[in-house]
Tab-separated table of C-alpha atoms and ligand atoms in Angstrom:
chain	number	residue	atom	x	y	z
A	1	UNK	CA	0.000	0.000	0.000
A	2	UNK	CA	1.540	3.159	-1.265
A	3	UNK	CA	1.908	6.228	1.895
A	4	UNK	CA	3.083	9.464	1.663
A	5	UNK	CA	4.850	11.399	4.826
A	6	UNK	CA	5.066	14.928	4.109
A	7	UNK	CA	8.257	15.765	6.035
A	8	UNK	CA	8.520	19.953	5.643
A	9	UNK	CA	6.535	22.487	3.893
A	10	UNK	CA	9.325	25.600	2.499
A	11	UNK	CA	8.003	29.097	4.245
A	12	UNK	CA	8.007	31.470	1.620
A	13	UNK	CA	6.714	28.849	-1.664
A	14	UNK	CA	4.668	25.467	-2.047
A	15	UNK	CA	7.666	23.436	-2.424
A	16	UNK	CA	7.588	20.518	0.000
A	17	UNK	CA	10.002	17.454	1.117
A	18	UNK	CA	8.350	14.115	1.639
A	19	UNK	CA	8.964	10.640	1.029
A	20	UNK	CA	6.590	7.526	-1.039
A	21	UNK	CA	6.646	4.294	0.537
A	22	UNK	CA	5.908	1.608	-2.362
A	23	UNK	CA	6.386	-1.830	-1.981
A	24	UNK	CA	9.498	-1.730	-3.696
A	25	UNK	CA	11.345	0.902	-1.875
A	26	UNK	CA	10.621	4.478	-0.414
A	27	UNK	CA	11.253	7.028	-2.854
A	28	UNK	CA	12.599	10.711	-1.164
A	29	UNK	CA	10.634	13.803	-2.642
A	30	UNK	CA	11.131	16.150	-4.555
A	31	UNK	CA	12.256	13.390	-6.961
A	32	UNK	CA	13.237	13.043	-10.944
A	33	UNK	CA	11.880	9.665	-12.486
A	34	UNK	CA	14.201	8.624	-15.423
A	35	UNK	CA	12.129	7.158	-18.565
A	36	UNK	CA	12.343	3.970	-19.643
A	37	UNK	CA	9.714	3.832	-22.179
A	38	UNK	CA	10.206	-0.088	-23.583
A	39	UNK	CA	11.156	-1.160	-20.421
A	40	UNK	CA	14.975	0.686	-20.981
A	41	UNK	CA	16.223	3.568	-19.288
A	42	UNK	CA	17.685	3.363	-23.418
A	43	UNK	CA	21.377	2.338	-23.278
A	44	UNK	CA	21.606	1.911	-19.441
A	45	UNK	CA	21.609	-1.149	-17.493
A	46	UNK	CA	19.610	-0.905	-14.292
A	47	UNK	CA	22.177	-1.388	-11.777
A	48	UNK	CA	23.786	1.748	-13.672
A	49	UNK	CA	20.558	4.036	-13.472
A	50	UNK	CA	20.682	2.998	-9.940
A	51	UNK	CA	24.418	3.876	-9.343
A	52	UNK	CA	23.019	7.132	-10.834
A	53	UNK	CA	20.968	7.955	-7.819
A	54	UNK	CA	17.830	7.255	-9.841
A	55	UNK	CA	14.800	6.200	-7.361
A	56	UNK	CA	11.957	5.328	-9.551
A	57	UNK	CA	11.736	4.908	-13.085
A	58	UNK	CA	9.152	5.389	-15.895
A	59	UNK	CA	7.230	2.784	-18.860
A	60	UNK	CA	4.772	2.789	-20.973
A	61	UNK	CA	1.430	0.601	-20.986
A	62	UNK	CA	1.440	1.945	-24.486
A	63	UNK	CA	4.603	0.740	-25.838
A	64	UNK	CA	4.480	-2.490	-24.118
A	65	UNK	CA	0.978	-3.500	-24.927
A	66	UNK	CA	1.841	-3.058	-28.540
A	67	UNK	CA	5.405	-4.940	-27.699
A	68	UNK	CA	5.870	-7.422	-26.553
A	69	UNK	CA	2.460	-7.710	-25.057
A	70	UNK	CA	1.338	-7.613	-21.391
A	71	UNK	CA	1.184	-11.675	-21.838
A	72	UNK	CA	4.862	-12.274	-22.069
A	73	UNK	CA	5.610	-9.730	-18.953
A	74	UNK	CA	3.302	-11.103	-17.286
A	75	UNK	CA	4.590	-15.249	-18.279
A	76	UNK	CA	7.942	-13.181	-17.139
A	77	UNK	CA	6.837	-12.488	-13.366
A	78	UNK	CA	6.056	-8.793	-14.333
A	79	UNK	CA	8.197	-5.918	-15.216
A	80	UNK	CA	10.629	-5.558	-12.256
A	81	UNK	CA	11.773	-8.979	-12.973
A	82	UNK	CA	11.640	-8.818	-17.105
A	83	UNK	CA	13.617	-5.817	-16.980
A	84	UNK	CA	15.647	-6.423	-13.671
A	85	UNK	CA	15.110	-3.060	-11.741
A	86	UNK	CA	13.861	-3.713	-8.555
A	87	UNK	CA	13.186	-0.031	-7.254
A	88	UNK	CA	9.330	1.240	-7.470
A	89	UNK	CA	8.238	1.647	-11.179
A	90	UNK	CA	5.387	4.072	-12.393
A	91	UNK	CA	3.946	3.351	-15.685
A	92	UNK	CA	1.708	5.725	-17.697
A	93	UNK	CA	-1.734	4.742	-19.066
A	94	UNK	CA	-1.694	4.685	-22.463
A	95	UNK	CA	-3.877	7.346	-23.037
A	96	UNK	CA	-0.871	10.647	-23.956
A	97	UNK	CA	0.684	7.874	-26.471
A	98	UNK	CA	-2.313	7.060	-28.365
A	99	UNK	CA	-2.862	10.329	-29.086
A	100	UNK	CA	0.691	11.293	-29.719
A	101	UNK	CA	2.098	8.212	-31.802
A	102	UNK	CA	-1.021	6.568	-33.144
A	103	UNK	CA	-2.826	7.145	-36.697
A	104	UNK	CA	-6.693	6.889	-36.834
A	105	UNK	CA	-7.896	7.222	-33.516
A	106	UNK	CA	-11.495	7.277	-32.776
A	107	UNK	CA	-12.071	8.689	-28.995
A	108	UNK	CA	-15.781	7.225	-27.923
A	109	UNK	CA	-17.293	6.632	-24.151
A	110	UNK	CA	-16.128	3.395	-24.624
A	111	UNK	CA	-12.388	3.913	-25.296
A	112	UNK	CA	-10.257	4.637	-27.840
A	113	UNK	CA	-9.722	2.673	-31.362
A	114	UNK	CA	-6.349	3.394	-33.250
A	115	UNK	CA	-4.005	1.572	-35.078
A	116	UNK	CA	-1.037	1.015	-34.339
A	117	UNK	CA	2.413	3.146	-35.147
A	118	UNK	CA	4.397	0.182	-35.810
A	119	UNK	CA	2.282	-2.290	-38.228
A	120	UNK	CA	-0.961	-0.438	-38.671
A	121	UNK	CA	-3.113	-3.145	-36.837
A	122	UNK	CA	-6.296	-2.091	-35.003
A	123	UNK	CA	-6.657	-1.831	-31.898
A	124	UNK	CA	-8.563	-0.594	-28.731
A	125	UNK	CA	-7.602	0.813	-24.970
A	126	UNK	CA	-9.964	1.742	-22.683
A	127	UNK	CA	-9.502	2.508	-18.758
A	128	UNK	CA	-10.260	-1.152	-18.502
A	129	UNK	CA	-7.987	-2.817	-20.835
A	130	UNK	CA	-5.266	0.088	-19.701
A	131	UNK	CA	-5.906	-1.362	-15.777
A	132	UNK	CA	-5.559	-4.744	-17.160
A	133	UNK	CA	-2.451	-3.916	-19.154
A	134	UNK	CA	-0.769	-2.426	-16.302
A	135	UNK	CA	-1.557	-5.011	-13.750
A	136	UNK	CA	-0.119	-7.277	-16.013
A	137	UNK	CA	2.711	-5.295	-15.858
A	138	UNK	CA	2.777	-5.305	-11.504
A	139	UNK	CA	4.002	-1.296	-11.316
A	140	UNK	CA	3.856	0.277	-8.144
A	141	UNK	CA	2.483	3.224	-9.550
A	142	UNK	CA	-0.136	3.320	-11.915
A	143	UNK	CA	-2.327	6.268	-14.040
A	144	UNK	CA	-5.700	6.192	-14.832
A	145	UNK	CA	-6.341	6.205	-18.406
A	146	UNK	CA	-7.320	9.914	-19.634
A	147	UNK	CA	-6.877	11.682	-22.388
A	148	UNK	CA	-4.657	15.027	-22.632
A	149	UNK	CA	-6.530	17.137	-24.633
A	150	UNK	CA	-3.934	18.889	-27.486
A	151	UNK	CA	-2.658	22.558	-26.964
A	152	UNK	CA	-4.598	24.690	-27.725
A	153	UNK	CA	-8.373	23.590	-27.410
A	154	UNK	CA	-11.654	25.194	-27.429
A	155	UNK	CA	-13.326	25.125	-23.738
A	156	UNK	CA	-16.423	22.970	-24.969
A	157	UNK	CA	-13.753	20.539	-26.432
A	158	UNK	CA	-11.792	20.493	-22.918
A	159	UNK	CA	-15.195	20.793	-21.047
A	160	UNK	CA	-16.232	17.604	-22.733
A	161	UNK	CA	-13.008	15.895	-23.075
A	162	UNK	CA	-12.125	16.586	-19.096
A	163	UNK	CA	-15.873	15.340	-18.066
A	164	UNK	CA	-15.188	12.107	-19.990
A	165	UNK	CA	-11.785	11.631	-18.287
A	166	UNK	CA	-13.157	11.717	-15.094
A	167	UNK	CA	-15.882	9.319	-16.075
A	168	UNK	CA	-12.938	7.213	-16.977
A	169	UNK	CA	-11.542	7.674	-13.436
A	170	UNK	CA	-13.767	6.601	-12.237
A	171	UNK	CA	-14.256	3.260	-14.166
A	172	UNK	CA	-10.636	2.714	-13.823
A	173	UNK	CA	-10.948	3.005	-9.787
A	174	UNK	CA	-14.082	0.537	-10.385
A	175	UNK	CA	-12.022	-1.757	-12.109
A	176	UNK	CA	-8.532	-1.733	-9.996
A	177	UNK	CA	-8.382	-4.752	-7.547
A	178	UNK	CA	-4.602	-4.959	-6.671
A	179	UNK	CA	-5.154	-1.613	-4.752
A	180	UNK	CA	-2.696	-3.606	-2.092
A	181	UNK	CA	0.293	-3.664	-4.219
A	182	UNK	CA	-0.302	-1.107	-7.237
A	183	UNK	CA	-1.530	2.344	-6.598
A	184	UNK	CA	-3.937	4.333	-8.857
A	185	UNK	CA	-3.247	7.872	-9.445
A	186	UNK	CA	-6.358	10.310	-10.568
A	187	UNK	CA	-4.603	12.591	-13.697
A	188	UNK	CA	-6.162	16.283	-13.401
A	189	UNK	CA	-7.332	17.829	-16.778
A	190	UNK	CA	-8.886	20.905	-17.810
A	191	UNK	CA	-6.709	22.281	-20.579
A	192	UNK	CA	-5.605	26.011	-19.482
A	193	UNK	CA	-9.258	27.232	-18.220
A	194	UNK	CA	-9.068	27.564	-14.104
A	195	UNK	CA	-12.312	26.485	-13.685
A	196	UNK	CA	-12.809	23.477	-15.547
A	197	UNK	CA	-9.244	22.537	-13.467
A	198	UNK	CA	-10.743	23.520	-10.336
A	199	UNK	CA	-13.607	20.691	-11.289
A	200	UNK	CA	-11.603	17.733	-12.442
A	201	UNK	CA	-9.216	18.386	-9.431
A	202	UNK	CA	-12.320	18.319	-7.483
A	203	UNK	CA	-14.382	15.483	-8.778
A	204	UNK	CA	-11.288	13.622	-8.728
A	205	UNK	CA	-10.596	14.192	-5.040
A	206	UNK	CA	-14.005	13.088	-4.213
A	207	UNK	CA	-12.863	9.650	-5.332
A	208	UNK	CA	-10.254	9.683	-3.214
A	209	UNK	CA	-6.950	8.145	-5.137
A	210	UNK	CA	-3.577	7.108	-3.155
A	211	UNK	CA	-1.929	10.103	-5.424
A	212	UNK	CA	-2.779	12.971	-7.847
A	213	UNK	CA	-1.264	13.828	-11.380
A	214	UNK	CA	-1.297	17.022	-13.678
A	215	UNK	CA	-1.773	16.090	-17.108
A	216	UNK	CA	-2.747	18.352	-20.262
A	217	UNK	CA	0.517	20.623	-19.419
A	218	UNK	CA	3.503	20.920	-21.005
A	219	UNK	CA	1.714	20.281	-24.581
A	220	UNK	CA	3.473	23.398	-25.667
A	221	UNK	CA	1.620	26.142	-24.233
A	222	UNK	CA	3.784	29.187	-22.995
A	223	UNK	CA	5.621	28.257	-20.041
A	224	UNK	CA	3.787	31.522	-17.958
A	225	UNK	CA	0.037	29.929	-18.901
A	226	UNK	CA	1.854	26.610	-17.726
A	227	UNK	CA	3.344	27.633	-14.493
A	228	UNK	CA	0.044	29.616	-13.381
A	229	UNK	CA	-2.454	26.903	-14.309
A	230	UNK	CA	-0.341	24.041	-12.353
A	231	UNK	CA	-0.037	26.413	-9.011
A	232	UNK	CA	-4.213	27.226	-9.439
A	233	UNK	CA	-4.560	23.338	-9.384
A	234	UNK	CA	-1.852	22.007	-6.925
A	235	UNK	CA	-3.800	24.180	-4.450
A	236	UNK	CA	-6.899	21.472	-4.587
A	237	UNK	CA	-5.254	18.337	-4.411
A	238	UNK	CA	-4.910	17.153	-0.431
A	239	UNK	CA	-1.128	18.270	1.216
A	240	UNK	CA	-0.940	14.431	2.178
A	241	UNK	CA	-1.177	12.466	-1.169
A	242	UNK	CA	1.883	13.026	-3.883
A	243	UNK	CA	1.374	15.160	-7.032
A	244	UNK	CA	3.067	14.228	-10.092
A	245	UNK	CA	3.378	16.646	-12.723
A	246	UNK	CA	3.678	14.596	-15.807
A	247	UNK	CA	5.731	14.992	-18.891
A	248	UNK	CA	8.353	17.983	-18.215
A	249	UNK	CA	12.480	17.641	-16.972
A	250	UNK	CA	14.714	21.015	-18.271
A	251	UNK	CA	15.618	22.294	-15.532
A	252	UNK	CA	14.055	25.195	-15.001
A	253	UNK	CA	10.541	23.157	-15.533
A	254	UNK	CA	11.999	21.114	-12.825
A	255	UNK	CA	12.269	24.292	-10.295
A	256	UNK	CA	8.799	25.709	-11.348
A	257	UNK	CA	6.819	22.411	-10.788
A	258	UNK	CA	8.996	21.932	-7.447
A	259	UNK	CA	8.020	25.607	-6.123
A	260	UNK	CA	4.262	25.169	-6.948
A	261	UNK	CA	4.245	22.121	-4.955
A	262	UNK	CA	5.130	19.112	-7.204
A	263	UNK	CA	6.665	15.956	-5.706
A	264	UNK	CA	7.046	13.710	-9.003
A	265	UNK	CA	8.616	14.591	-12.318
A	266	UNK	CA	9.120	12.518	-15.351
A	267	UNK	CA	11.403	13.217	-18.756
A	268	UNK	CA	12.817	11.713	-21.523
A	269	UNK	CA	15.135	15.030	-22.204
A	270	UNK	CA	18.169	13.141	-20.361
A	271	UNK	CA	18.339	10.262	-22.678
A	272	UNK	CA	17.252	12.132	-25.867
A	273	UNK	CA	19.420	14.830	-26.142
A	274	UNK	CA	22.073	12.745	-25.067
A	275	UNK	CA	21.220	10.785	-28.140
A	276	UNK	CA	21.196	13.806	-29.865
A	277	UNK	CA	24.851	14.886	-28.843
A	278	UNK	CA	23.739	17.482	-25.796
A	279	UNK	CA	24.426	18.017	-22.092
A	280	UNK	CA	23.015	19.694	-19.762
A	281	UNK	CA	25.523	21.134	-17.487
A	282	UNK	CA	26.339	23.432	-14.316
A	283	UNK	CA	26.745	26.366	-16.657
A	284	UNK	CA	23.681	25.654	-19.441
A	285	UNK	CA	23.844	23.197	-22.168
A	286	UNK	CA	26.481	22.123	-23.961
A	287	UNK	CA	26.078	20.257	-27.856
A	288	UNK	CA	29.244	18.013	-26.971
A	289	UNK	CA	29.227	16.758	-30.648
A	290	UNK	CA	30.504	19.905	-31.762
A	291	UNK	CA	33.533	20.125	-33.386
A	292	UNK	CA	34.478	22.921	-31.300
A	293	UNK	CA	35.204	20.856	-28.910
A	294	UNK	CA	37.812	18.726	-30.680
A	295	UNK	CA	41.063	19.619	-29.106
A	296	UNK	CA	39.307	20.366	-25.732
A	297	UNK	CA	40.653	18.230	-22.859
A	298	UNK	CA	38.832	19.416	-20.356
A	299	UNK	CA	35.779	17.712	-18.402
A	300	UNK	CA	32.285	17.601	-19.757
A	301	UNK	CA	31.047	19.428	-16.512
A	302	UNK	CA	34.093	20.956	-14.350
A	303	UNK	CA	31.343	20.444	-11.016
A	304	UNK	CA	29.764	17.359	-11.752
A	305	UNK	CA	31.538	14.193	-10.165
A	306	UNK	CA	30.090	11.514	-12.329
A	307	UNK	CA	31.566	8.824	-13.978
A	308	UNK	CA	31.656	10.746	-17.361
A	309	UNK	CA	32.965	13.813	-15.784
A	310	UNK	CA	35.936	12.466	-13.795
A	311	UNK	CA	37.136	9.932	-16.688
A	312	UNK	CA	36.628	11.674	-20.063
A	313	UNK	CA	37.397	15.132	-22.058
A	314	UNK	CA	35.165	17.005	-23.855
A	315	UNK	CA	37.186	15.846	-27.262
A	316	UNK	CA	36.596	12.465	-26.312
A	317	UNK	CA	33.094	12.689	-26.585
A	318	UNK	CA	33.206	14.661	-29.404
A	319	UNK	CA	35.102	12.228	-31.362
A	320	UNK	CA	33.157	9.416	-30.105
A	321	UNK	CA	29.811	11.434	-31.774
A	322	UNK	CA	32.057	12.347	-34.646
A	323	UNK	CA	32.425	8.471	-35.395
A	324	UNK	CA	29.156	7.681	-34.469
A	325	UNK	CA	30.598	5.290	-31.534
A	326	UNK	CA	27.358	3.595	-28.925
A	327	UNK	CA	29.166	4.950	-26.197
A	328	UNK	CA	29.113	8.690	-26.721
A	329	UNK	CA	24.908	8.068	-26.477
A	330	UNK	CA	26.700	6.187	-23.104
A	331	UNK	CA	28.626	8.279	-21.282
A	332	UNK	CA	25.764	11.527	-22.042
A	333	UNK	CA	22.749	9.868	-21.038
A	334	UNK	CA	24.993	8.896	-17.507
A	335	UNK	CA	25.451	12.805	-17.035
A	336	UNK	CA	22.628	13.838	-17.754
A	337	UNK	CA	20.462	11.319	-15.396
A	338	UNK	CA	23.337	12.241	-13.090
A	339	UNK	CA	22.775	15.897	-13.528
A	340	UNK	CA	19.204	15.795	-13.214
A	341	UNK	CA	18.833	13.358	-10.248
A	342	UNK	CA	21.296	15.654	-8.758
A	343	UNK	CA	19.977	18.355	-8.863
A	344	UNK	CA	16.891	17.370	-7.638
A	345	UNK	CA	18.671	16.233	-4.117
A	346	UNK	CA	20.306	19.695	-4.345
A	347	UNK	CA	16.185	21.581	-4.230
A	348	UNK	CA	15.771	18.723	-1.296
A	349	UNK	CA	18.442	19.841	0.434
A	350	UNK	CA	17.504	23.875	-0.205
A	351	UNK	CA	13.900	22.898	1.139
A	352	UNK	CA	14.984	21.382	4.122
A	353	UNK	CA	17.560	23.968	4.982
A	354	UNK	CA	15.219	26.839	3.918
A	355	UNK	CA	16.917	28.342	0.988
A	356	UNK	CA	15.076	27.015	-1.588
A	357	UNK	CA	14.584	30.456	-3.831
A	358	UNK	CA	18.302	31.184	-3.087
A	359	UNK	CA	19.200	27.937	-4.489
A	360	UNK	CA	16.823	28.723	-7.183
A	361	UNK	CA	18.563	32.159	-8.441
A	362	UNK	CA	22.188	30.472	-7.248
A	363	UNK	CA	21.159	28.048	-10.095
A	364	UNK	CA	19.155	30.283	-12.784
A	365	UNK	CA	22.434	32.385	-12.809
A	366	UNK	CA	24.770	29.338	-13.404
A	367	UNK	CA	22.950	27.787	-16.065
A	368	UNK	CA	22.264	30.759	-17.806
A	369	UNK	CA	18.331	31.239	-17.135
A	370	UNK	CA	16.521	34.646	-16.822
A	371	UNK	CA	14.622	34.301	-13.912
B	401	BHB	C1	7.441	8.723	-20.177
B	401	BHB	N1	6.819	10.009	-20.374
B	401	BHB	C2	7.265	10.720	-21.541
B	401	BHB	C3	5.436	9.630	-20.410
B	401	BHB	C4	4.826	9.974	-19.116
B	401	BHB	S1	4.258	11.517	-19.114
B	401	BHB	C5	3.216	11.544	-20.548
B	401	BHB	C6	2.338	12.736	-20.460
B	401	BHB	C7	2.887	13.962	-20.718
B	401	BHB	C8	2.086	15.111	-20.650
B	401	BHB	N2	2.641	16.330	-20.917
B	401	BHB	C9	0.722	15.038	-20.322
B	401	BHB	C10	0.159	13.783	-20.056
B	401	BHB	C11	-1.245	13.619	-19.728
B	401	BHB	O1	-2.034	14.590	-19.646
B	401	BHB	N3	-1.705	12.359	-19.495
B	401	BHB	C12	-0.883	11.288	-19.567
B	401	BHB	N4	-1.423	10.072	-19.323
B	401	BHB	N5	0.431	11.375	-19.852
B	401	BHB	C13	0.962	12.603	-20.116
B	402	ZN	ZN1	28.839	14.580	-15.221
């Protein structure tokens, strides 16, 4: 049974430390989740993520109901064992990926009809099946199936489109038995209009679920519409359950959610723009594939102590991009879960000694954000 302690509220914001006691481990708050979409944290074995400092990681009902199929995790004991990571795991419903990957989808009361992004074959999720698929999978944490209405949207369509999720709340709280081991967490909608967020977040509270998400943000509306909706919502969803703001990780996204009281965060930024050749650093981002960087022997990231950092030069990586080597995706993605999980200890820390905004500015300045 999954229980949140809230351990200290900051003074002057709605930051908070607390900790999530899951049947696989406790997991301290504020806290980064890693992604590992097909059941990879992509090209890291688990016992590194873990070395990382990485608490809880991400999958996708989505990905692995299309492949390999709930069947053959479940024939494998579940997901913890398939994928050996035995630290809590959260997967997401299904719902964000249907509508983001899939061709031909057809939203009804029922569920959703779509065909799939990798052979084109029909096929249907509901908050049933999505319950189903994820029990299969035996996550510690897992999301109701909703949809996240696109960016931007008239209110009748998020009016209608939030009502519906809710009425999929609930039949996915109808439908959850292993309530003992995996717990269900409501997802607030509402698109960027205060009131219909004030309604989901209510009518989904009335159900009372073990933890609260904020979906339908970070679907590329300004970041000032985004900050301002998720601190009008945070403020109806109960002080003693987690929130999980789903889908963001820069930094700075990482502060904001913190400060208007966000305990989870999820990204695939780390391992993606490592793929793509990018850090992110103590002073900003850096594109280590560039060839600027091919006589320069100095560390990726002068503060960071991670494996990358105290072994290799910044024309090492280069070259290794340069040559398309596996190990320059490597040696990024472990800095940048590093840098990441990091930093969200560091806002922890701030919290609990009070200096959360300082530690804020200390870091805006650094990495080269305007506050
Ligand atoms: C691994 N991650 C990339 C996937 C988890 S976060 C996906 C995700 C991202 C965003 N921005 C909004 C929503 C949303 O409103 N609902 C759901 N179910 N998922 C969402
Ligand atoms: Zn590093």
């Amino acid at each position: 049974m999954l229980e949140y302690k809230l351990i200290k509220k900051s003074k002057d914001t709605k930051a908070r430390v607390g900790e999530i006691k899951t049947n696989h481990g406790i997991i301290k708050t504020p806290v980064f989740m890693p992604v590992g979409t097909r059941a990879t944290v992509k090209t890291m074995t688990p016992e590194e993520v873990k070395d990382l400092g990485a608490q809880i990681i991400l999958s996708n009902t989505y990905h692995l109901f299309l492949r390999p199929g709930p069947e053959i995790i479940e024939k494998a004991g579940g997901l913890h064992k398939f994928m050996n990571w035995h630290g809590p795991i959260l997967t997401d419903s299904g719902g964000f990926q249907v509508f983001s990957l899939s061709a031909n989808r057809k939203i009804t009361e029922e569920g959703v009809t779509f065909r799939s992004h990798i052979d084109g074959s029909k096929q249907f999720l509901s908050p049933e099946v999505s319950i189903d698929v994820q029990n299969s999978l035996g996550s510690d944490i897992i999301m109701a199936f909703d949809e996240c209405a696109p960016y931007p949207a008239t209110y009748e369509y998020i009016e209608h489109s939030m009502n519906r999720t809710t009425r999929w709340a609930k039949r996915c709280k109808d439908h959850h038995k292993n309530t003992d081991n995996q717990a269900l967490f409501g997802i607030v909608q509402g698109g960027m209009y205060k009131d219909l967020r004030k309604k989901s977040a209510e009518d989904l509270v009335a159900m009372d679920f073990p933890g609260y998400a904020v979906g339908g943000l970070s679907v590329g509306e300004p970041k000032d519409i985004m900050v301002d909706i998720l601190d009008y919502t945070t403020d109806f969803l109960p002080e003693d359950k987690p929130r999980y703001l789903m889908g963001v990780g820069t930094p700075d996204y990482l502060f904001e959610a913190v400060e208007h009281g966000i305990d989870m965060a999820d990204c695939v930024l780390p391992t993606r723009i490592a793929r793509n050749g990018t850090a992110m650093t103590s002073v900003g981002r850096v594109i280590a594939k560039n060839g600027k960087y091919k006589e320069d022997f100095t560390s990726l990231d002068e503060n960071c102590d991670c494996y990358t950092c105290k072994n290799y030069t910044k024309a090492y990586i280069r070259h290794l991009f340069n040559v398309n080597e596996i190990l320059a995706y490597r040696l990024l993605s472990i800095h940048n879960i590093y840098f990441l999980t990091k930093l969200m200890e560091n806002i922890r820390n701030a919290i609990l000694e009070d200096r959360f905004l300082e530690y804020k500015k200390e870091f805006y300045e650094s990495y080269g954000y305007e506050d």
